[in-house]
Coordinates of C-alpha atoms in Angstrom, one line a residue:
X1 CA -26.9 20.0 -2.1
X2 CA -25.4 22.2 0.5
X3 CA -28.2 23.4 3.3
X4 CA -25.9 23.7 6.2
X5 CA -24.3 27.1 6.3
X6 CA -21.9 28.4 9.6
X7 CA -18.2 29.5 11.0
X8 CA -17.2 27.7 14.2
X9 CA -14.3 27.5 16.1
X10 CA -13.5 23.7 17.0
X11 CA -11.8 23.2 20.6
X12 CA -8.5 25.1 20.3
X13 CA -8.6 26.0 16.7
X14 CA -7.3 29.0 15.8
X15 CA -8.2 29.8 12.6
X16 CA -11.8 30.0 12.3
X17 CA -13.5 28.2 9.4
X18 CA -16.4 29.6 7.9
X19 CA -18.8 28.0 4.7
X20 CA -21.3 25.4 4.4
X21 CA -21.2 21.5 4.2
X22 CA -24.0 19.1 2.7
X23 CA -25.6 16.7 5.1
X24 CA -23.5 13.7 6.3
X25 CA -20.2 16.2 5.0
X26 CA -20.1 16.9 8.8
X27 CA -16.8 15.1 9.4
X28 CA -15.3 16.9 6.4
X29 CA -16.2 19.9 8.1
X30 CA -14.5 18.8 11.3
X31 CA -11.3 17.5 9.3
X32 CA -10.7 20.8 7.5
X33 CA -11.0 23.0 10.8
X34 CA -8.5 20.0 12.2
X35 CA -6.1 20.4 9.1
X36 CA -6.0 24.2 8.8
X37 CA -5.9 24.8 13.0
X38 CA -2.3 26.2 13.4
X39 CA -1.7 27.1 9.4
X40 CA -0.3 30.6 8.9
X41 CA -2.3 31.7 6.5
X42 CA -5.7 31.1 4.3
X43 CA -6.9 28.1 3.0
X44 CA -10.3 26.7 1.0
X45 CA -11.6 23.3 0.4
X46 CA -14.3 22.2 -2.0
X47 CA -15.9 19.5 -3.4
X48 CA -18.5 18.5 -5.9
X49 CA -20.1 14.9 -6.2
X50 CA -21.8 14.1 -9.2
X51 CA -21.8 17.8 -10.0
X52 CA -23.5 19.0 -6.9
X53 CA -21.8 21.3 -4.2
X54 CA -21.3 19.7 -1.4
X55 CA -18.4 21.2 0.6
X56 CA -17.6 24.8 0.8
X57 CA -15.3 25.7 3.1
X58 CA -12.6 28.7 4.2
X59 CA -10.5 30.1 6.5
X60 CA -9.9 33.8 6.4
X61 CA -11.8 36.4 4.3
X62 CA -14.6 35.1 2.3
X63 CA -14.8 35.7 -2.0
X64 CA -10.4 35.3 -2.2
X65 CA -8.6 34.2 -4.9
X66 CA -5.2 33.2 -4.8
X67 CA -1.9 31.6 -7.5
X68 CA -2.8 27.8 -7.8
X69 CA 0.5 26.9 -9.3
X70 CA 1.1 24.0 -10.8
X71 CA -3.0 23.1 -10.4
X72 CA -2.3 25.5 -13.8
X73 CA -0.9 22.3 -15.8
X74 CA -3.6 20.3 -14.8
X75 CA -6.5 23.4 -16.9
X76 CA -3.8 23.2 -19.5
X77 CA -4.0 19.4 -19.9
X78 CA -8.0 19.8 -20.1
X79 CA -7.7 22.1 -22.9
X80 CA -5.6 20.0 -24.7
X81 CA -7.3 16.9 -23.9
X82 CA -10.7 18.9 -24.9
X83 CA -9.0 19.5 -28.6
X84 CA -8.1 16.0 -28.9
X85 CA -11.8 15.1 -28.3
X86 CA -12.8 17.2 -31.1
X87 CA -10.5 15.6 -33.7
X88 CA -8.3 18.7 -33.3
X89 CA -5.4 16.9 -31.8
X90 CA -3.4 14.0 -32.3
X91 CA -1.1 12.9 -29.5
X92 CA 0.8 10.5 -31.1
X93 CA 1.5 12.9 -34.1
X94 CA 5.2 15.1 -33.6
X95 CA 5.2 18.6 -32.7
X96 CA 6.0 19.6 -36.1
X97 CA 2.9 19.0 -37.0
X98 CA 1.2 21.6 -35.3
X99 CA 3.5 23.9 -34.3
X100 CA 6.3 23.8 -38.0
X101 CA 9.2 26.0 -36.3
X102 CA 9.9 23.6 -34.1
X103 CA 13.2 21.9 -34.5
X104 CA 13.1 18.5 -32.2
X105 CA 11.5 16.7 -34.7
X106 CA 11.0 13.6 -33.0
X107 CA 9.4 15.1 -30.2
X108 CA 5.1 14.0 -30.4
X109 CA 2.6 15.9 -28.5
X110 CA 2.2 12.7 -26.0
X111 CA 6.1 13.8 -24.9
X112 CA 4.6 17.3 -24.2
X113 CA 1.7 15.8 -22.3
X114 CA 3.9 13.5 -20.2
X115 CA 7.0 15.0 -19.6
X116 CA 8.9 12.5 -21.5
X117 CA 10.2 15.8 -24.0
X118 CA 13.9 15.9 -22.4
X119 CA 13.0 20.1 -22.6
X120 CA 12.6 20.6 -19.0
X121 CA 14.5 23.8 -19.0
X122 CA 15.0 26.8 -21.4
X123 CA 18.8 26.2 -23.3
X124 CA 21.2 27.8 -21.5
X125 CA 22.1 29.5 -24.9
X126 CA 18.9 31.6 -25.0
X127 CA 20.0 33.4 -22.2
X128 CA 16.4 33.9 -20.6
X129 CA 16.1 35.2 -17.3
X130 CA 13.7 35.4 -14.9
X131 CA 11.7 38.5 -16.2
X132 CA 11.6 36.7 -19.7
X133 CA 8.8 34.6 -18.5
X134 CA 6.2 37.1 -19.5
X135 CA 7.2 37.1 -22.6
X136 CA 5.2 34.7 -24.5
X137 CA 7.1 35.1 -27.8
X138 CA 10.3 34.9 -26.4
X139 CA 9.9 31.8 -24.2
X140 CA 8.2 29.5 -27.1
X141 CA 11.5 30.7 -29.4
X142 CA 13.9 29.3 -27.2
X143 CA 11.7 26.1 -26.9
X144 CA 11.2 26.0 -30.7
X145 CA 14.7 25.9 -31.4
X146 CA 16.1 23.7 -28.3
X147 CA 17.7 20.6 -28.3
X148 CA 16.4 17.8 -25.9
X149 CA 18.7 16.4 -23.0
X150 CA 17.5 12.4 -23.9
X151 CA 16.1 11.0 -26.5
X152 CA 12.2 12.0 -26.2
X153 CA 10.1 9.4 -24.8
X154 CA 13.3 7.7 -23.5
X155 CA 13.2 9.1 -19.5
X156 CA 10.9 11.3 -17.7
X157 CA 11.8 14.3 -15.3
X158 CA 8.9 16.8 -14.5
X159 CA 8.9 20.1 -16.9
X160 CA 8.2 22.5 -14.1
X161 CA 7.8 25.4 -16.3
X162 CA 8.5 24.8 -20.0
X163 CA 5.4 22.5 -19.7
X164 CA 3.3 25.5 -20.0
X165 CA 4.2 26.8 -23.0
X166 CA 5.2 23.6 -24.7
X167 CA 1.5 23.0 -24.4
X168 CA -0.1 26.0 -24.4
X169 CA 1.5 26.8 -27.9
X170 CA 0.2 23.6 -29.2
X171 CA -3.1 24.9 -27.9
X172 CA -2.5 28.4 -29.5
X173 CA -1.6 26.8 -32.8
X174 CA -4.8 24.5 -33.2
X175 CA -7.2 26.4 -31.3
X176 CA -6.1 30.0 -32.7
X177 CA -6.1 31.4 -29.9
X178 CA -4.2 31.8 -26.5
X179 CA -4.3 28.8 -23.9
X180 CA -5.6 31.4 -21.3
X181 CA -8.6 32.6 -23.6
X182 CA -9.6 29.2 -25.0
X183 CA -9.3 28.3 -21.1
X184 CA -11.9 31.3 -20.5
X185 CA -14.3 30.5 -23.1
X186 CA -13.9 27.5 -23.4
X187 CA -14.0 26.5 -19.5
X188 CA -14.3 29.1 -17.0
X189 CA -17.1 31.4 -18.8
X190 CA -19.5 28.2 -19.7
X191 CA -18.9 26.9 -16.0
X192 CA -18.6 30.5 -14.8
X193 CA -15.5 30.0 -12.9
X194 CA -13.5 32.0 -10.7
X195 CA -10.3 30.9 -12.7
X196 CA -8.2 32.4 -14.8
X197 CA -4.5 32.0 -16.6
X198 CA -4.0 35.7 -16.7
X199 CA -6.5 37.5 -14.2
X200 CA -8.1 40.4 -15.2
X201 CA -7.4 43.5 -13.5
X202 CA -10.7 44.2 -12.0
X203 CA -10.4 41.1 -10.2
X204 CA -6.6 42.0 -8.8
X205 CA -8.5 43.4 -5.2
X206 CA -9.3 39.8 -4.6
X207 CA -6.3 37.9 -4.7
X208 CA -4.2 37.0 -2.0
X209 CA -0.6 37.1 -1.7
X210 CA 1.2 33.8 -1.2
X211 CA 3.5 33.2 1.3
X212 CA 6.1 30.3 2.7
X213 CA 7.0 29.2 5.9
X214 CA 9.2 26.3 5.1
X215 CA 12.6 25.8 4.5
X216 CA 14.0 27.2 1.0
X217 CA 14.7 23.5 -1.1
X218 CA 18.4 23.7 -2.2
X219 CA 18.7 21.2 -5.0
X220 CA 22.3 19.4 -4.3
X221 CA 25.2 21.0 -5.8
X222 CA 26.4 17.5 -6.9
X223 CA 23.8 17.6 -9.4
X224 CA 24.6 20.8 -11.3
X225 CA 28.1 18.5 -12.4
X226 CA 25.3 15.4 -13.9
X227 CA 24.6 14.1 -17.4
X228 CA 23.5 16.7 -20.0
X229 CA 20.0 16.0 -18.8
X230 CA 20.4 16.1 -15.3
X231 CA 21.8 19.9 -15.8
X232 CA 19.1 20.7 -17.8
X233 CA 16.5 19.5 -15.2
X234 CA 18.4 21.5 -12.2
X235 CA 18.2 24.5 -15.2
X236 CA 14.4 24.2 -15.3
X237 CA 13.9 23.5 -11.5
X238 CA 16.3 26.8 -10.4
X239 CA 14.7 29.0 -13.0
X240 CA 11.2 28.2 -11.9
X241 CA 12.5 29.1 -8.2
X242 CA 13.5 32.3 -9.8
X243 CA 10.4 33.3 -11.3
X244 CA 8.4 32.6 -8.0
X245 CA 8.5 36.3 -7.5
X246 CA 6.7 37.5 -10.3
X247 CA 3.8 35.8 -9.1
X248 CA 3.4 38.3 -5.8
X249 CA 3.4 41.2 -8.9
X250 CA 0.6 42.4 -11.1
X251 CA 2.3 41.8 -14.0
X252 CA 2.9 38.0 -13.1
X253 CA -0.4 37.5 -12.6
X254 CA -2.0 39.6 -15.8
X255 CA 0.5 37.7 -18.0
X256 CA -0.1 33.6 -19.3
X257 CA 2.9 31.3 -17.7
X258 CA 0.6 28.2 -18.1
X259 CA 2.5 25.8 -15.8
X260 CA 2.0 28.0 -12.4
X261 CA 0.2 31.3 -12.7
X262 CA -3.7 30.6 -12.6
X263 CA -5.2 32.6 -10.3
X264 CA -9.1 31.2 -8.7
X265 CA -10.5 29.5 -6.0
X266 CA -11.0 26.1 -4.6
X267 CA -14.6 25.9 -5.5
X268 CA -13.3 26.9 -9.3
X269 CA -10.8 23.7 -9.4
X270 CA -13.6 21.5 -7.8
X271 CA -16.4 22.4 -10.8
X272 CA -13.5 22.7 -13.5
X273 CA -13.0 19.2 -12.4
X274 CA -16.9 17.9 -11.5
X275 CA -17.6 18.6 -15.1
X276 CA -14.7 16.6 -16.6
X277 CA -16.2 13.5 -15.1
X278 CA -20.3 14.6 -15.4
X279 CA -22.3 17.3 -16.2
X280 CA -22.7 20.3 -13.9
X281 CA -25.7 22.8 -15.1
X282 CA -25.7 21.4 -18.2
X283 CA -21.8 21.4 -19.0
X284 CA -19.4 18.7 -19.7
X285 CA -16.0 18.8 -20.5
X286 CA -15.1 15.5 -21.5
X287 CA -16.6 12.2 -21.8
X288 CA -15.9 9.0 -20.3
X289 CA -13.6 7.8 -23.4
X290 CA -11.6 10.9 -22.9
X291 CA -11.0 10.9 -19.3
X292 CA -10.3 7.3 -19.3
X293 CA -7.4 7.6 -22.2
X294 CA -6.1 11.0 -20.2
X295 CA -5.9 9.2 -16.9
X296 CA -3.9 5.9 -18.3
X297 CA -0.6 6.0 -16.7
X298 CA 2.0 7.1 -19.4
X299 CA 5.0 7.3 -16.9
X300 CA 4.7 4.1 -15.0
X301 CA 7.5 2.1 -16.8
X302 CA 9.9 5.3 -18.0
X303 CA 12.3 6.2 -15.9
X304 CA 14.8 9.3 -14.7
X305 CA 17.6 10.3 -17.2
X306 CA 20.7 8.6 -16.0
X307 CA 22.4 9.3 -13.4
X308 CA 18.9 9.7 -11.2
X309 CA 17.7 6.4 -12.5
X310 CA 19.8 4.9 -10.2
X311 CA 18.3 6.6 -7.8
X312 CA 15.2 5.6 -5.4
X313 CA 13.4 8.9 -5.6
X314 CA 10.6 9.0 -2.8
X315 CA 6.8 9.4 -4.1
X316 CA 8.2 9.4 -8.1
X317 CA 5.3 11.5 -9.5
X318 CA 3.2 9.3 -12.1
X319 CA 1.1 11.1 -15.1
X320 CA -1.2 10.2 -17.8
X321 CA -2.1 12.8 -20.4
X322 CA -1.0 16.2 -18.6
X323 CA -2.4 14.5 -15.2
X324 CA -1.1 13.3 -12.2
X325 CA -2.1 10.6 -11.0
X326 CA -2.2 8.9 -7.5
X327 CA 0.4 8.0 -5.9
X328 CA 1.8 7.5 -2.1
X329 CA 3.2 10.8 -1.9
X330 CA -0.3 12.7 -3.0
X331 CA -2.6 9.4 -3.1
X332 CA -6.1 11.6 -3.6
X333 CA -9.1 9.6 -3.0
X334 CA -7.6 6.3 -5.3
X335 CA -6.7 4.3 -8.3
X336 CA -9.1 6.4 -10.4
X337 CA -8.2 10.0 -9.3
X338 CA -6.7 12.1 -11.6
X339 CA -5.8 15.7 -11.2
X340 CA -3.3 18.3 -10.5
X341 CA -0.4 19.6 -7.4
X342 CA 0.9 22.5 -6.9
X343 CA 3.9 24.0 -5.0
X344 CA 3.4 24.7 -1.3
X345 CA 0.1 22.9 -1.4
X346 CA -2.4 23.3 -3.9
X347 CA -4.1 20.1 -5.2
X348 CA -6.9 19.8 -7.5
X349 CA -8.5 16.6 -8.7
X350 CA -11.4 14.4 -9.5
X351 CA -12.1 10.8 -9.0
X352 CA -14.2 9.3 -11.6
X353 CA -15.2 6.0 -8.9
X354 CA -16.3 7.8 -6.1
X355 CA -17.8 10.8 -8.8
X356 CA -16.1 13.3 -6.4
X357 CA -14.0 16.4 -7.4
X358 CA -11.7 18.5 -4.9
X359 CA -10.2 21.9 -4.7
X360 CA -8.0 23.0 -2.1
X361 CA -6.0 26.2 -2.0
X362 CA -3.8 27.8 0.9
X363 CA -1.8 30.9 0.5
X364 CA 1.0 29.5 3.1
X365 CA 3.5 27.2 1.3
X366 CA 4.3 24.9 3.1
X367 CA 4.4 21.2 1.3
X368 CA 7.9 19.4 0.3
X369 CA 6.7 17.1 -2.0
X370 CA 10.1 14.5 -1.0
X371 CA 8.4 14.3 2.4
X372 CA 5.3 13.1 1.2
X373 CA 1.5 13.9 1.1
X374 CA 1.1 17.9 2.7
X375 CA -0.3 16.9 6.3
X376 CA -2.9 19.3 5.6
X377 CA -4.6 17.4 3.2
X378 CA -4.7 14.0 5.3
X379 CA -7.6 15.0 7.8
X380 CA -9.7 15.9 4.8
X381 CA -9.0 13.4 2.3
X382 CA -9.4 10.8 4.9
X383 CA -13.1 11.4 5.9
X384 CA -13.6 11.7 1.8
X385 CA -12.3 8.6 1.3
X386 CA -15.2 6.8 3.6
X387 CA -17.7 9.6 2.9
X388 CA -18.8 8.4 -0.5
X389 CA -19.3 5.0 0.3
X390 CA -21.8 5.8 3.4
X391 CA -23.6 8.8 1.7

């Protein structure tokens, strides 16, 4: 339990960091103020063990809520993986099933889950643009009647958007309601979480815009002249990019894009994820069975559509169900973590050995994923990674 409560300024930091830190979190303390010293921007970092607060940390204005990007996939995959408990979902069963417009017959929910679809962009045929991502009813349409670029379950190449609403209209169509409500009462109001996928208005004062200080990532023109799939990945990559914007408006926020647009805290993500591995005031998402079958690596031995599978991609991402999992580029805390990125920064996990769960948020986005793990998160996740073992 948390008992220590101050801001300080270490040495020649220059962004102060204010909060509170459990006893024997000290260094955790010290590692944040290290990470965040010359960040242009705001930044949080919490973290539960065994369901107790134990480090709550910020820079910048206290009570701020910010776009957690693709951390958004990884509440998406707890809802579905929180239908599945409940007899309500069948992985292995095809879309069809659930969801009877759908025309890719062959394609099962576990695709969905694990990127393994070949739908990683809209079809080009749909003629979507950037704006169309608020439209709920018009995105799913184009997905319902798309083709896939491989064979599903063949390759895997990360669905940076569609993997939203793939999912989230499973979740519509077994829960009867929207991904972002079931994700409110089913989640954020029994936790009582400062997380939402479509903020309410009343709480628009609080957020803080995003930002980026890095380099623009220009995927290489060679690509855009690939295989069928490869065109359809650089299709789902560029029209993310493109609907980056939306998420500095009102209306990106308000509206459900499930694969980037929650808008919360760090200490949100850490609880969201302290109760899928324990209870936390009485709540538990999932149980051990469950988080042990959604953490199973489902990517390990699938790999890139040709041509990229002839390519050594640094840090390949690796997923279970709707997870990430750890890896060199974003290693966590270990072999057990499981949890959630997102663009410029963001990560989101919990790690069922140590019993610890993290949030971190920053409203600078800096991170390129090809380089590696975001510097920023190294200090901290270091002095974690020994913390649990001494405390």
């Amino acid at each position: 339990m948390i008992t220590d409560q101050r801001s300080d300024n270490l040495g020649e930091v220059t962004n102060q960091v204010s909060g509170a830190v459990a006893r024997g979190y000290e260094n955790v303390r010290e590692a944040f103020a290290a990470a965040q010293a010359h960040d242009e921007g705001e930044a949080q970092l919490a973290v539960y063990r065994h369901g107790e607060l134990v480090v709550d940390l910020w820079t910048g204005e206290e009570n701020r809520i910010g776009i957690v990007m693709s951390c958004t996939k990884g509440l998406v995959a707890t809802c579905a993986q929180m239908l599945v408990e409940r007899g309500l979902l069948d992985v292995d069963e095809p879309v069809t099933r659930y969801w009877p417009e759908f025309t890719a017959k062959a394609v099962t929910v576990r695709h969905l889950l694990t990127h393994t679809a070949g739908l990683p962009s809209f079809p080009k045929e749909a003629g979507l643009v950037a704006a169309d991502a608020l439209d709920w009813e018009r995105c799913v349409k184009a997905l319902g009647e798309a083709t896939p670029a491989w064979e599903p379950g063949s390759a895997y190449a990360y669905h940076p958007l569609t993997y939203g609403y793939l999912v989230g209209e499973i979740v519509r169509r077994v829960a009867g309601r929207s991904v972002g409500e079931f994700f409110r009462t089913e989640i954020g109001e029994p936790l009582e979480l400062d997380l939402w996928i479509g903020v309410p208005e009343e709480q628009e004062h609080r957020v803080i815009p995003q930002f980026s200080t890095a380099q623009d990532f220009k995927i290489p023109a060679a690509l855009e002249f690939g295989s069928r799939g490869v065109r359809s990945l650089v299709r789902g990559f560029t029209f993310a990019a493109e609907c980056m914007p939306l998420l500095n408006t009102r209306e990106g926020r308000a509206a459900e894009i499930p694969a980037m647009n929650a808008v919360g805290d760090a200490h949100s993500l850490a609880r969201m994820y302290a109760a899928t591995i324990g209870e936390v005031d009485g709540v538990r998402l999932l149980t051990e069975e469950s988080v042990r079958q959604a953490r199973t690596p489902q990517t390990d031995t699938v790999s890139a559509p040709s041509p990229l599978n002839l390519m050594r991609m640094p840090f390949a991402q690796r997923f279970g169900l709707g997870y990430e999992l750890a890896r060199p580029g974003q290693p966590m805390l270990g072999s057990t973590s499981f949890g959630h990125s997102g663009a410029g920064g963001r990560l989101a996990f919990a790690d069922p050995e140590s019993g610890l769960a993290v949030g971190y948020t920053c409203s600078n986005m800096t991170w390129d994923p090809m380089a590696g793990a975001d510097p920023r998160w190294l200090h901290w996740t270091a002095a974690l990674s020994g913390q649990f073992i001494a405390v």
